[in-house]
Short mmCIF file of C-alpha atoms in Angstrom, two decimals:
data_model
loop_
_atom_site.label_atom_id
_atom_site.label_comp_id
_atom_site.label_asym_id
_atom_site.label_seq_id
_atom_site.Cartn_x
_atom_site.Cartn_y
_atom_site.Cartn_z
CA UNK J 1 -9.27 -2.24 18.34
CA UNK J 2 -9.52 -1.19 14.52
CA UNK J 3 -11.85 -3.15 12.43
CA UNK J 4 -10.27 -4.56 9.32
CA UNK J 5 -12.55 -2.22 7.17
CA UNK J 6 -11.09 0.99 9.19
CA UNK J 7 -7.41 -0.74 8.90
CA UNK J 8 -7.68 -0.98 5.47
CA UNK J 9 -9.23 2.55 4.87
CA UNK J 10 -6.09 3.93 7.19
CA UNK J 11 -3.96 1.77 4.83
CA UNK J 12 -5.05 2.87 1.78
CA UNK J 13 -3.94 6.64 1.58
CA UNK J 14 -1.18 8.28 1.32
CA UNK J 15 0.83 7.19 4.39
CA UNK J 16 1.12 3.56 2.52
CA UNK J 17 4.21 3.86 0.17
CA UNK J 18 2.67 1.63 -1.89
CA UNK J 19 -0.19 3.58 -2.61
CA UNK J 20 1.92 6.94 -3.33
CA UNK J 21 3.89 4.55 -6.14
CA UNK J 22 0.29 3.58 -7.78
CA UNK J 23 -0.88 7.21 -7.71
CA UNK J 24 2.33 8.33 -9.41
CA UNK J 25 2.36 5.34 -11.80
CA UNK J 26 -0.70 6.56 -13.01
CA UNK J 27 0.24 9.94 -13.03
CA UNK J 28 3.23 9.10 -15.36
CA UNK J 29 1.05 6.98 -17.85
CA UNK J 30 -1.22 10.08 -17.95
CA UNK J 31 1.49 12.61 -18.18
CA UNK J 32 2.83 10.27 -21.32
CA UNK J 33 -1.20 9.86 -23.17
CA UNK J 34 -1.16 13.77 -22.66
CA UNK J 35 1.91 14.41 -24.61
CA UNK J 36 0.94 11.66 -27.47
CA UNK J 37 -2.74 12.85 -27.60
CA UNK J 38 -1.22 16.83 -28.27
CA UNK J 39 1.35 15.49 -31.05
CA UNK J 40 -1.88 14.02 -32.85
CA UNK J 41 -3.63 16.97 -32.78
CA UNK J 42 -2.91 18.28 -35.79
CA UNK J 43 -5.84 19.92 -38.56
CA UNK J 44 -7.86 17.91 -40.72
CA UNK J 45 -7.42 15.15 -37.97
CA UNK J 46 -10.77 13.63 -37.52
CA UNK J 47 -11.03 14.08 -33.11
CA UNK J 48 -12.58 10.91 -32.30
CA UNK J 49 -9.45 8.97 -33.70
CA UNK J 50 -7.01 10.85 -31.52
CA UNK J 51 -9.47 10.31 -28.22
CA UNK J 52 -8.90 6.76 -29.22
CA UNK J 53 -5.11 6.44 -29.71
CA UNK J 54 -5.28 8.46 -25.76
CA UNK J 55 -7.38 5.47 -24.14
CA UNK J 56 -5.59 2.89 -26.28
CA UNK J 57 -2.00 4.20 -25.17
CA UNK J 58 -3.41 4.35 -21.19
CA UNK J 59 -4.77 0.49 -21.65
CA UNK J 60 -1.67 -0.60 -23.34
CA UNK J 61 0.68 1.09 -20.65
CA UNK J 62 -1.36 0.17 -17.60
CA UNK J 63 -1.76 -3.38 -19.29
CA UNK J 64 1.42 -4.16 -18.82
CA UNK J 65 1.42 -3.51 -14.75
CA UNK J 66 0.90 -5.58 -11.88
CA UNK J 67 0.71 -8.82 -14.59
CA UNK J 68 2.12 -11.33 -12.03
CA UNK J 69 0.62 -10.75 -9.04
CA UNK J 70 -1.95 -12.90 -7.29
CA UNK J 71 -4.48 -10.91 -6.95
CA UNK J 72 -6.07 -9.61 -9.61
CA UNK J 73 -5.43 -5.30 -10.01
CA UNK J 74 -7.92 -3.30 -11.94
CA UNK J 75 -5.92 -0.77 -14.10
CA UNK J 76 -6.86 1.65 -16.90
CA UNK J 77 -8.73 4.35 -18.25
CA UNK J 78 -10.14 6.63 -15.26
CA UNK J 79 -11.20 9.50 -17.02
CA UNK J 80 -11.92 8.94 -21.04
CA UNK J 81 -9.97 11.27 -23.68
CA UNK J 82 -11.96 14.44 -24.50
CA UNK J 83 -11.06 17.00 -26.95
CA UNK J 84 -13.29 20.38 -26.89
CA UNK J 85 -12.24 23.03 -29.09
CA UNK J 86 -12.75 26.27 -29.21
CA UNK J 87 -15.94 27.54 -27.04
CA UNK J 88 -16.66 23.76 -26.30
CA UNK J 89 -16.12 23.74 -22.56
CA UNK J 90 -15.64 19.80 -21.90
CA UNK J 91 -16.28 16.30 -22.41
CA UNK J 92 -16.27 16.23 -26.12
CA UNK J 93 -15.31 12.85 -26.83
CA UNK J 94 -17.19 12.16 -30.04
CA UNK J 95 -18.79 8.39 -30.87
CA UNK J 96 -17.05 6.22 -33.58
CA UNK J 97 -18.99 7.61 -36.18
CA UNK J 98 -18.50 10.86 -35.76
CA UNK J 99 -16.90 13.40 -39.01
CA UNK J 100 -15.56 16.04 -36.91
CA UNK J 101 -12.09 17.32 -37.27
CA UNK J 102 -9.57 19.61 -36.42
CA UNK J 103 -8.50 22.94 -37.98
CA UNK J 104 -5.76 25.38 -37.86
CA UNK J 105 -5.98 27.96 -35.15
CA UNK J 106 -7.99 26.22 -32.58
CA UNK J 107 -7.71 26.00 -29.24
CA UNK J 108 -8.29 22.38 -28.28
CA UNK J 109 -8.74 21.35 -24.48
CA UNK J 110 -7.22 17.67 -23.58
CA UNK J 111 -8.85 15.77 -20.27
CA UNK J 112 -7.63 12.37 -19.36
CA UNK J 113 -7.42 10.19 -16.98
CA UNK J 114 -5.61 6.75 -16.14
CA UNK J 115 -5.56 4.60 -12.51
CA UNK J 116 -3.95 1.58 -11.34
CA UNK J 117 -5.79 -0.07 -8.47
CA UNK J 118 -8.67 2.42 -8.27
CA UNK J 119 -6.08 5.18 -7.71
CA UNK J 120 -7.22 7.85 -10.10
CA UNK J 121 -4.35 10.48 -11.93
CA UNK J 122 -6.17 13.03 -14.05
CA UNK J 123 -4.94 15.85 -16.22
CA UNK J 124 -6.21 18.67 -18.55
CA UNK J 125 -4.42 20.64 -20.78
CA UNK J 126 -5.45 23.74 -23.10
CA UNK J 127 -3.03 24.02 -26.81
CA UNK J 128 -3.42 26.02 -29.68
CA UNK J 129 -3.33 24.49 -33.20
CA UNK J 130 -0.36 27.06 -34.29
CA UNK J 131 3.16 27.74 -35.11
CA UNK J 132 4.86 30.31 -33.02
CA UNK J 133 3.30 32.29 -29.72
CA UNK J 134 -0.17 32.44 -29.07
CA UNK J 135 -1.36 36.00 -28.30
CA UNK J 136 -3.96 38.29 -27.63
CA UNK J 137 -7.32 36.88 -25.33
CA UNK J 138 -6.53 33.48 -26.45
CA UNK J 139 -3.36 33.78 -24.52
CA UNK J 140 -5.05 35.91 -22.12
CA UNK J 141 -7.26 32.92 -21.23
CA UNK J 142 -4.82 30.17 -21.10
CA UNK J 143 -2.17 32.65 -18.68
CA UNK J 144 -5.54 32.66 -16.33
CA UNK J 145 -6.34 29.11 -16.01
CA UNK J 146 -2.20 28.22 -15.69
CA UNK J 147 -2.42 30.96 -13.22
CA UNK J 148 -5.18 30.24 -11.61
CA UNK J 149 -4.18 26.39 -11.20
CA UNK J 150 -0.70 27.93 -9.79
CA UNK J 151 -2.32 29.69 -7.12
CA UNK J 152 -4.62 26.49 -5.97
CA UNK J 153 -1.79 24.50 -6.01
CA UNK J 154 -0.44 26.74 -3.51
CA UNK J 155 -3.01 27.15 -1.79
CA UNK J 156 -4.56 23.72 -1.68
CA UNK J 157 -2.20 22.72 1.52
CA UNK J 158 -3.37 21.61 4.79
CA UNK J 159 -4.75 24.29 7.19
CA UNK J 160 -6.39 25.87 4.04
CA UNK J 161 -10.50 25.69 3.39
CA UNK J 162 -11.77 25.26 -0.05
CA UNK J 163 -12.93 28.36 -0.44
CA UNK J 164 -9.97 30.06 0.28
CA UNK J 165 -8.89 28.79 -3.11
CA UNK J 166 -12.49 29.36 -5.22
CA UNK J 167 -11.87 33.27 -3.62
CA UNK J 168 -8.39 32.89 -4.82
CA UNK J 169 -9.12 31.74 -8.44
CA UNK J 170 -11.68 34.13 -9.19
CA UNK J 171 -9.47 37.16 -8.39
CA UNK J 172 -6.87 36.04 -10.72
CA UNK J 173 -9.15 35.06 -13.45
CA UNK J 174 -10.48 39.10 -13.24
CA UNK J 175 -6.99 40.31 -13.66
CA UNK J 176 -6.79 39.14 -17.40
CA UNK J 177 -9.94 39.83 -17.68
CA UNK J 178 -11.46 36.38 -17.85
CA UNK J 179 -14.38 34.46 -16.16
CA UNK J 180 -13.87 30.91 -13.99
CA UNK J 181 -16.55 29.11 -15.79
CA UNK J 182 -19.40 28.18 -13.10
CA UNK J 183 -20.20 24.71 -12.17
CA UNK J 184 -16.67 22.89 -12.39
CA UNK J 185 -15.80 21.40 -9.44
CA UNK J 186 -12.38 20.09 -8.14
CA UNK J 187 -12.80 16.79 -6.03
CA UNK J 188 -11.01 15.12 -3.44
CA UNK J 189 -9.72 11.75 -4.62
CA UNK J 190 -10.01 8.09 -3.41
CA UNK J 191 -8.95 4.83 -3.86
CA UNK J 192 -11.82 4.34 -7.03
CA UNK J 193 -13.34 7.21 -6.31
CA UNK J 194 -12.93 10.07 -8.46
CA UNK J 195 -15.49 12.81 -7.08
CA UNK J 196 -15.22 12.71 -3.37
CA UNK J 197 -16.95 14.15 -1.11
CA UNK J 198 -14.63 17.27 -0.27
CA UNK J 199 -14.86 19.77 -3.18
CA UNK J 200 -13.55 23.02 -4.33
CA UNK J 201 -16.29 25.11 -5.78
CA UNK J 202 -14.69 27.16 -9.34
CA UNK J 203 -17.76 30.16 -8.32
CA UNK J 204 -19.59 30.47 -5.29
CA UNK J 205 -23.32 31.84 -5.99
CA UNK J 206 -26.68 31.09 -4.12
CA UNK J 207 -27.29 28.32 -6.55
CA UNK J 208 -24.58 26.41 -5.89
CA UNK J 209 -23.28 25.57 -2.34
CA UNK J 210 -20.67 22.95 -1.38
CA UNK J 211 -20.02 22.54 3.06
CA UNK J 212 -16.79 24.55 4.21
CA UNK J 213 -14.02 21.78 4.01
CA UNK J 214 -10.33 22.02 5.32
CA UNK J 215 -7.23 19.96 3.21
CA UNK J 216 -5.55 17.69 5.03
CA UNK J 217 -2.48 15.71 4.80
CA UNK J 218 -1.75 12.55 3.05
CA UNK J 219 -5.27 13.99 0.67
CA UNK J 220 -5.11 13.81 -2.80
CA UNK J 221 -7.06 16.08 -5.28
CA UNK J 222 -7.93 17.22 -8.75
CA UNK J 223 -7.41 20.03 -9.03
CA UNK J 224 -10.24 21.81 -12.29
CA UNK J 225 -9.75 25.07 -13.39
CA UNK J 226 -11.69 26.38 -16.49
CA UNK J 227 -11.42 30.38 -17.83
CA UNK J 228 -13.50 31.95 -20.24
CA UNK J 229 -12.96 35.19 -22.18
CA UNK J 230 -16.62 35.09 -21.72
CA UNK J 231 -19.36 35.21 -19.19
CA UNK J 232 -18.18 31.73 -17.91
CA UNK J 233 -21.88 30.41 -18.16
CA UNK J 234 -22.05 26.44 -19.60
CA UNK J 235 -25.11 25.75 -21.86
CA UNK J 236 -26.13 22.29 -22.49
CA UNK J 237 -26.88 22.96 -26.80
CA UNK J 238 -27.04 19.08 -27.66
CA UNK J 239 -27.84 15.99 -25.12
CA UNK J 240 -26.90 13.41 -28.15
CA UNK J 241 -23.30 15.06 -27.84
CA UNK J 242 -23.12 13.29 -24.33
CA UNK J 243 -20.68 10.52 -24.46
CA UNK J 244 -19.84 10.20 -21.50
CA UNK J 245 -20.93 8.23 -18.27
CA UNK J 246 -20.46 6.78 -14.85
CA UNK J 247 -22.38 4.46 -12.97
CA UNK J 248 -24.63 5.97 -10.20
CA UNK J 249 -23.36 2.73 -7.69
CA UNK J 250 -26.59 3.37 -5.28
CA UNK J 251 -29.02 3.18 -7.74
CA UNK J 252 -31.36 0.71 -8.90
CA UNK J 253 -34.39 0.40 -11.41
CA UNK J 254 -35.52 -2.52 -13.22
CA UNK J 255 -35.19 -1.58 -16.62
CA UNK J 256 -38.11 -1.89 -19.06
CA UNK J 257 -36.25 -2.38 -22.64
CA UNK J 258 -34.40 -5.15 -23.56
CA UNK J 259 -31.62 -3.11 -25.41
CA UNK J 260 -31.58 -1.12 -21.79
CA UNK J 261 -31.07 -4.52 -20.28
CA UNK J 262 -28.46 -5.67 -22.55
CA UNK J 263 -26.39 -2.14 -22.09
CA UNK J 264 -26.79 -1.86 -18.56
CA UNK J 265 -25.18 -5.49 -17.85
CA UNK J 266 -22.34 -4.60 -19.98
CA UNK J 267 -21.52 -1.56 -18.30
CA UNK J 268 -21.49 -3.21 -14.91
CA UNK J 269 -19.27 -6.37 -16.03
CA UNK J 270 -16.65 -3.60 -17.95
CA UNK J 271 -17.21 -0.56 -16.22
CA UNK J 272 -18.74 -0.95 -12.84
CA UNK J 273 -16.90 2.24 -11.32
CA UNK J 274 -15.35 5.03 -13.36
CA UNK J 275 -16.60 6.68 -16.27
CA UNK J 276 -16.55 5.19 -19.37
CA UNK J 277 -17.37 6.60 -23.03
CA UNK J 278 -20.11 5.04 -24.85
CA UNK J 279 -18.00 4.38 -27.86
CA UNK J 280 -16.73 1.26 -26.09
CA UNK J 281 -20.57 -0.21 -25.98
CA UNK J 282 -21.97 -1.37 -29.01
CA UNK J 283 -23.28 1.76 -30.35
CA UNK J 284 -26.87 0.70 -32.12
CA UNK J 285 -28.22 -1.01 -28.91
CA UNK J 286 -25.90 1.85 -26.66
CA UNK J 287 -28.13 4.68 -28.02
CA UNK J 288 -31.23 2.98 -26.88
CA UNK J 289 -30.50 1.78 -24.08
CA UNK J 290 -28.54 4.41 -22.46
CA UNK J 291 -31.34 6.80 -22.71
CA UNK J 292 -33.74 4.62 -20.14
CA UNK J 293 -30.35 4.19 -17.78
CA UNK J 294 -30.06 8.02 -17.82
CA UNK J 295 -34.01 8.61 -17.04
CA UNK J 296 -33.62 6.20 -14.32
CA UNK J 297 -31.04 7.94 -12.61
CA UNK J 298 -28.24 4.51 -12.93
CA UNK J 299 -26.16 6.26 -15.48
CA UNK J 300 -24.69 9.75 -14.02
CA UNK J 301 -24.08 11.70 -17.61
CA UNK J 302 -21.13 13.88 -18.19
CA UNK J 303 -22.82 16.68 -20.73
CA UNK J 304 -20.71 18.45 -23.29
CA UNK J 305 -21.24 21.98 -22.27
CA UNK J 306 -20.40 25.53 -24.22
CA UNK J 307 -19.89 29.00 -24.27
CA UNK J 308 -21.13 31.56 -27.13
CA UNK J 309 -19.44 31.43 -30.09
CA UNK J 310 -16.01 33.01 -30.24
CA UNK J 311 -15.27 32.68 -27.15
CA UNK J 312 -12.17 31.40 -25.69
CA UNK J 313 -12.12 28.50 -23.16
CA UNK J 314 -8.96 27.12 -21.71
CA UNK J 315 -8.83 23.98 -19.04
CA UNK J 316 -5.62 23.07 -16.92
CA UNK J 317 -6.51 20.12 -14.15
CA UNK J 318 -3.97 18.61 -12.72
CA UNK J 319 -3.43 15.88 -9.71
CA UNK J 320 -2.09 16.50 -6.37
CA UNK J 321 -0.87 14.43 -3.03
CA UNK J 322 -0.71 16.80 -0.41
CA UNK J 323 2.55 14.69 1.21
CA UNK J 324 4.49 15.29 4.38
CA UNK J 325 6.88 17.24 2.86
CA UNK J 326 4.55 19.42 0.56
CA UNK J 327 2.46 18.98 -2.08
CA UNK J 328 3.77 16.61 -5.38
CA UNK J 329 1.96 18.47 -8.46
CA UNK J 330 2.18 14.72 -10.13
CA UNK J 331 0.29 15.64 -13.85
CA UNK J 332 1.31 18.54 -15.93
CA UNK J 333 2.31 19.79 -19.32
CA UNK J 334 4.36 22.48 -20.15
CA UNK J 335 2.98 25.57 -21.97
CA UNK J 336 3.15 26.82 -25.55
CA UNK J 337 4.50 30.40 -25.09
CA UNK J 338 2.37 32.77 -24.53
CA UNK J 339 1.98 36.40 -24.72
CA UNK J 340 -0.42 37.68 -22.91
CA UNK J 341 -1.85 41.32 -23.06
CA UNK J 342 -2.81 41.69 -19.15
CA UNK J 343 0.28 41.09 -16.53
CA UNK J 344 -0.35 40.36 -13.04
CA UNK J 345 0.15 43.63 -10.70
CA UNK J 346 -2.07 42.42 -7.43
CA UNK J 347 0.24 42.31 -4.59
CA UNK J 348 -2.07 39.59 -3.45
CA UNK J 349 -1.56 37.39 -6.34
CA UNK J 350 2.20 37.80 -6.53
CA UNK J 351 2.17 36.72 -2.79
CA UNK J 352 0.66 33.33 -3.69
CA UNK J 353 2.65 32.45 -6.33
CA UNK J 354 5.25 33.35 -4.48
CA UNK J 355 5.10 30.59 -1.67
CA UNK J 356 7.07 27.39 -1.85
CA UNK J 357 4.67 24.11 -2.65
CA UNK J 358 7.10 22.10 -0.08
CA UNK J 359 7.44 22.34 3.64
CA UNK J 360 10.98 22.75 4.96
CA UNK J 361 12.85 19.72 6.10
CA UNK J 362 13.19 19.54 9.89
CA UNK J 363 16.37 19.18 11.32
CA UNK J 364 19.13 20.03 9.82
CA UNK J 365 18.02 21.21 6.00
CA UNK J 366 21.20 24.27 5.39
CA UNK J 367 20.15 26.69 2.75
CA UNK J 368 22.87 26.94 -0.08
CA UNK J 369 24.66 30.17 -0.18
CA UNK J 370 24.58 32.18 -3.05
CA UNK J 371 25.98 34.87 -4.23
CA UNK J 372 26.05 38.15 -2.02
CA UNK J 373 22.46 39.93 -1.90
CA UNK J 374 20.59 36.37 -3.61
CA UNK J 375 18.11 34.89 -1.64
CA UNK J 376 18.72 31.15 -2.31
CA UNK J 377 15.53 29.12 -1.48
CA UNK J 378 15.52 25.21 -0.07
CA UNK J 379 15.54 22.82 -2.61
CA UNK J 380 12.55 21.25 -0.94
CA UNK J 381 10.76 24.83 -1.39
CA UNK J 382 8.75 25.31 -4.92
CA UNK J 383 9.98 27.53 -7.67
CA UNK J 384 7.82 30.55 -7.54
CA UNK J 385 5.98 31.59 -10.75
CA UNK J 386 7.39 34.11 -13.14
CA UNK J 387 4.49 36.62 -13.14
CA UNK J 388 5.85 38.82 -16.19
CA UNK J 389 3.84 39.27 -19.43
CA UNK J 390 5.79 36.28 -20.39
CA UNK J 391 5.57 34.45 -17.13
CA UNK J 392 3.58 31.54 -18.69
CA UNK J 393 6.58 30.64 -20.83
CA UNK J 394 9.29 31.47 -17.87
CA UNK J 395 6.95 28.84 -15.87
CA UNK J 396 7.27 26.35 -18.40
CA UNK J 397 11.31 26.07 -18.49
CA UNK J 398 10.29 25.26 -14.31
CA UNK J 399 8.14 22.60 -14.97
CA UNK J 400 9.04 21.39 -18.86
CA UNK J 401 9.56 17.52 -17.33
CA UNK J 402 6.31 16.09 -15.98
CA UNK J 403 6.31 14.93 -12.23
CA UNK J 404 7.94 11.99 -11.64
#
């Protein structure tokens, strides 16, 4: 006999319709705060205003689900809006009274997340502030990281290990010429948990080590990949640029400081599981306080991290339910169009983007004829990638609507 806590753990992924409809009701709010956050950017905006209108727009939409229902859901912002521009790597999501804005020409990263019912969507997305094609290494580095996230998308299916795709990323990165930035790690994804324990290391080196893991079905991941026209080393240049936090859930200390006190007890009634920005705290008593959570290990920080100066960083992350059928990319954005100065030649490469991202139907699923000499592919099979200088564009026309 099945306890209730293993019936409810079977229940809760994604063989339980109900749970596929949250995941891609998040999916679709985050898909949406993507596409309003990127219309905002525009120069001389001042950052930490667009970061809020993204979690405003994800509270609003996730507000207005699941009102009448008995029990009560918990809905919202999984992953607050970041903005990192330029050689900024990530989680640049500035405090209220921050002055910094954007300008023409740079290349701002988007991260996001929304979930309804602890079920976590997340998406990242790399544009640059211009009119026309982007070119040269800055579309170099964003034709890796789409590339890149095209292969582990492929690749993430069950059967596969994790490092088949870190392997797999890093050889694609090298053929434009780029880096995978060390130390970003794609997690499996729970019901409220947003860095499982199955991960997909972005380098292997002795440093870092993660245990050999195989997908599964019915798993659901995010899926990080950040490229670097440089040596794809983070630095840590500022601790008071970390916004960002998450509750460490099996820690405890009993804090010292009254303002500590005060600022841990908030963040436990309003954010007892995901992360959270520290704009939402009160921000005198947040910048004391948080500093004693963070030495005490109850506060997990989520450090703003950079490359050298003039460098280019790009970040695509994106959410996927490895179904029955296939996997269901469910957050994306299409590309600007790019033109890139490296095309892909590897006969390895080509080969991954060329397999389908859905499994054939069994039974009777008839391929439709096309003309003489075409090889028509099942509907149920993927679109493979365009790999030509101008593949990242061709890609986009494949994948302009977001997942439903």
């Amino acid at each position: 006999m099945m306890s209730d806590e293993e019936r409810e753990e079977k229940e809760l992924d994604l063989t339980s319709p109900e749970v596929v409809t949250k995941y891609k009701s998040a999916a679709e709010i985050a898909n949406k705060a993507l596409q309003l956050v990127i219309s905002e950017c525009k120069p001389k905006t001042k950052i930490v205003d667009i970061c809020e209108k993204g979690d405003s727009f994800i509270r609003e939409q996730t507000g207005n689900m699941y009102k009448n229902v008995k029990k009560k859901i918990e809905r919202g912002v999984a992953f607050p809006t970041c903005i990192s521009v330029n050689n900024t790597i990530c989680h640049f999501s500035p405090l209220s009274s921050d002055e910094t804005v954007l300008e023409e020409g740079d290349m701002v990263k988007i991260d996001l997340g929304c979930h309804i019912d602890g079920f976590i969507a997340v998406v990242a997305h790399t544009h640059v502030l211009q009119e026309g094609p982007v070119t040269g290494r800055a579309a170099d580095v964003i034709a890796a990281a789409n590339t890149a996230a095209e292969v582990a998308l492929r690749l993430v299916r069950p059967g596969k290990k994790n490092k088949d795709v870190t392997e797999a990323i890093q050889k694609v990165a090298a053929s434009y010429d780029c880096k995978i930035v060390e130390g970003v790690l794609s997690h499996q994804l729970k019901q409220f948990v947003i860095d499982g324990n199955k991960v997909v290391l972005s380098v292997a080196n002795p440093e870092t080590r993660v245990d050999e893991a195989e997908f599964e079905e019915n798993e659901v991941y995010s899926i990080d990949i950040v490229t670097s026209t440089g040596e794809g080393k983070p630095k840590l240049l500022d601790e008071k640029q970390t916004t960002i936090y998450k509750r460490a859930v099996d820690r405890n200390y009993h804090l010292k400081m009254k303002a500590s006190r005060f600022i841990f007890s908030e963040i436990t009634q309003k954010f007892p599981i995901m992360p959270f920005t520290a704009r939402a705290l009160e921000e005198k008593r947040a910048r004391l306080g948080l500093v004693e959570c963070v030495n005490h290990d109850l506060l997990q920080p989520y450090p703003v991290l950079h490359e050298k100066p003039g460098d280019f960083v790009a970040h695509i992350k994106f959410t996927v339910l490895l179904m029955p059928n296939g996997s269901d990319r469910v957050t994306s954005h299409p590309l600007q169009d790019l033109q890139p100065t490296k095309t892909i030649d590897d006969p390895e490469i080509k080969a991954w983007l060329a397999l389908g991202i859905k499994t054939k139907k069994k039974g009777g699923g008839k391929k439709k004829k096309g003309k003489k000499g075409d090889k028509t592919e099942d509907p149920a099979d993927a679109e493979p990638m365009d790999t030509t200088a101008n593949g990242a564009a061709s890609q986009e026309r494949t994948s302009t609507q977001p997942h439903p």
